[in-house]
């Protein structure tokens, strides 16, 4: 994945470090990870480690695109 363009580069537009979706994920992620096996694994299988990494990266990211 390419790095973010340098500030001032054509087309660069800084994004907010937070928004409603990011706040929901941040608020619920710990519970999701803690209770996945108990609540969802029977129907959906184990939570893939890549999904956990993606959620964690999303909560740290300022560029939500």
Coordinates of N, CA and C in Angstrom, one line a residue:
X1 N 0.9 -1.2 0.0 CA 0.0 0.0 0.0 C 0.9 1.2 0.0
X2 N 0.6 2.2 -0.9 CA 1.5 3.4 -0.9 C 1.4 4.2 0.3
X3 N 2.4 5.0 0.6 CA 2.4 5.9 1.7 C 1.5 7.1 1.4
X4 N 1.1 7.7 2.5 CA 0.3 8.9 2.3 C 1.1 10.0 1.6
X5 N 0.5 10.8 0.7 CA 1.2 11.8 0.0 C 1.7 12.9 1.0
X6 N 2.8 13.5 0.7 CA 3.3 14.6 1.6 C 2.3 15.7 1.6
X7 N 2.2 16.4 2.7 CA 1.3 17.5 2.9 C 1.7 18.6 1.8
X8 N 0.7 19.1 1.2 CA 0.9 20.1 0.2 C 1.0 19.5 -1.2
X9 N 1.1 18.2 -1.3 CA 1.1 17.5 -2.6 C -0.2 17.7 -3.3
X10 N -0.2 17.7 -4.6 CA -1.5 17.8 -5.3 C -2.5 16.7 -4.9
X11 N -3.7 17.1 -4.6 CA -4.7 16.2 -4.2 C -4.7 15.8 -2.7
X12 N -3.7 16.2 -2.0 CA -3.7 15.8 -0.6 C -4.7 16.6 0.2
X13 N -5.4 15.9 1.0 CA -6.4 16.6 1.9 C -6.3 15.9 3.3
X14 N -5.8 16.5 4.3 CA -5.8 15.9 5.6 C -7.2 15.4 6.1
X15 N -7.2 14.3 6.7 CA -8.5 13.8 7.2 C -8.5 13.8 8.7
X16 N -9.7 13.9 9.2 CA -9.9 13.9 10.7 C -9.4 12.6 11.3
X17 N -8.8 12.7 12.4 CA -8.3 11.5 13.1 C -9.4 10.7 13.7
X18 N -10.6 11.2 13.8 CA -11.7 10.5 14.4 C -13.0 10.8 13.6
X19 N -13.9 9.8 13.7 CA -15.2 10.0 13.1 C -16.1 9.0 13.8
X20 N -17.4 9.0 13.5 CA -18.4 8.2 14.2 C -18.0 6.7 14.1
X21 N -17.7 6.2 12.9 CA -17.4 4.8 12.7 C -16.2 4.4 13.5
X22 N -15.1 5.2 13.5 CA -13.9 4.9 14.2 C -14.2 4.9 15.8
X23 N -15.0 5.8 16.2 CA -15.4 5.8 17.7 C -16.2 4.5 18.0
X24 N -17.1 4.1 17.2 CA -17.8 2.8 17.5 C -16.9 1.6 17.5
X25 N -16.0 1.5 16.6 CA -15.0 0.4 16.6 C -14.1 0.5 17.8
X26 N -13.6 1.6 18.1 CA -12.8 1.8 19.3 C -13.6 1.4 20.6
X27 N -14.8 1.8 20.7 CA -15.6 1.5 21.9 C -15.9 0.0 22.0
X28 N -16.1 -0.7 20.9 CA -16.6 -2.1 20.9 C -15.5 -3.1 20.7
X29 N -14.3 -2.7 20.2 CA -13.3 -3.7 19.8 C -12.9 -4.6 20.9
X30 N -12.6 -4.0 22.1 CA -12.1 -4.9 23.2 C -13.2 -5.9 23.5
X31 N -14.5 -5.6 23.6 CA -15.5 -6.5 23.9 C -15.6 -7.6 22.8
X32 N -15.5 -7.1 21.5 CA -15.6 -8.1 20.4 C -14.5 -9.1 20.5
X33 N -13.3 -8.7 20.7 CA -12.2 -9.6 20.8 C -12.3 -10.5 22.0
X34 N -12.8 -10.0 23.1 CA -12.9 -10.8 24.4 C -14.0 -11.8 24.2
X35 N -15.1 -11.5 23.6 CA -16.3 -12.4 23.6 C -16.6 -13.1 22.2
X36 N -15.7 -12.9 21.2 CA -15.9 -13.5 19.9 C -16.2 -15.0 20.0
X37 N -15.3 -15.8 20.6 CA -15.4 -17.2 20.7 C -16.7 -17.6 21.3
X38 N -17.1 -17.0 22.4 CA -18.3 -17.3 23.2 C -19.6 -17.0 22.4
X39 N -19.6 -15.9 21.7 CA -20.8 -15.4 21.1 C -21.0 -15.8 19.6
X40 N -19.9 -15.8 18.9 CA -19.9 -15.9 17.4 C -19.2 -17.1 16.8
X41 N -18.3 -17.7 17.4 CA -17.5 -18.7 16.8 C -18.3 -19.9 16.3
X42 N -19.3 -20.3 17.0 CA -20.1 -21.5 16.6 C -20.7 -21.3 15.2
X43 N -21.2 -20.1 15.0 CA -21.9 -19.8 13.7 C -20.9 -19.3 12.6
X44 N -19.9 -18.5 13.0 CA -19.0 -17.8 12.1 C -17.6 -18.3 12.1
X45 N -17.2 -19.2 13.0 CA -15.9 -19.7 13.1 C -15.0 -18.7 13.9
X46 N -13.7 -19.1 14.1 CA -12.8 -18.3 14.9 C -12.5 -16.9 14.1
X47 N -12.3 -15.9 14.9 CA -11.9 -14.6 14.3 C -10.5 -14.8 13.8
X48 N -10.4 -14.5 12.5 CA -9.1 -14.6 11.8 C -8.1 -13.6 12.4
X49 N -6.9 -13.9 12.6 CA -5.9 -13.0 13.2 C -5.8 -11.7 12.3
X50 N -6.0 -11.9 11.0 CA -5.9 -10.7 10.1 C -7.0 -9.7 10.4
X51 N -8.2 -10.2 10.7 CA -9.3 -9.3 11.0 C -9.0 -8.5 12.3
X52 N -8.4 -9.1 13.3 CA -8.0 -8.4 14.5 C -7.0 -7.3 14.2
X53 N -6.0 -7.7 13.4 CA -5.0 -6.7 13.0 C -5.6 -5.5 12.2
X54 N -6.5 -5.8 11.3 CA -7.1 -4.8 10.6 C -7.9 -3.8 11.4
X55 N -8.7 -4.4 12.4 CA -9.5 -3.5 13.3 C -8.5 -2.7 14.1
X56 N -7.4 -3.2 14.6 CA -6.5 -2.5 15.4 C -5.8 -1.4 14.6
X57 N -5.4 -1.7 13.4 CA -4.8 -0.7 12.5 C -5.8 0.4 12.2
X58 N -7.1 0.1 12.0 CA -8.1 1.0 11.7 C -8.3 2.0 12.9
X59 N -8.2 1.5 14.1 CA -8.4 2.4 15.2 C -7.2 3.4 15.4
X60 N -6.0 3.0 14.9 CA -4.8 3.8 15.0 C -4.7 4.8 13.8
X61 N -5.4 4.6 12.8 CA -5.2 5.3 11.5 C -6.0 6.6 11.5
X62 N -5.3 7.7 11.0 CA -6.0 9.0 10.8 C -6.6 9.1 9.4
X63 N -6.2 8.2 8.5 CA -6.7 8.2 7.2 C -7.7 7.1 7.0
X64 N -9.0 7.3 7.1 CA -9.9 6.2 7.2 C -10.4 5.7 5.8
X65 N -9.8 6.2 4.7 CA -10.1 5.7 3.4 C -9.4 4.4 3.2

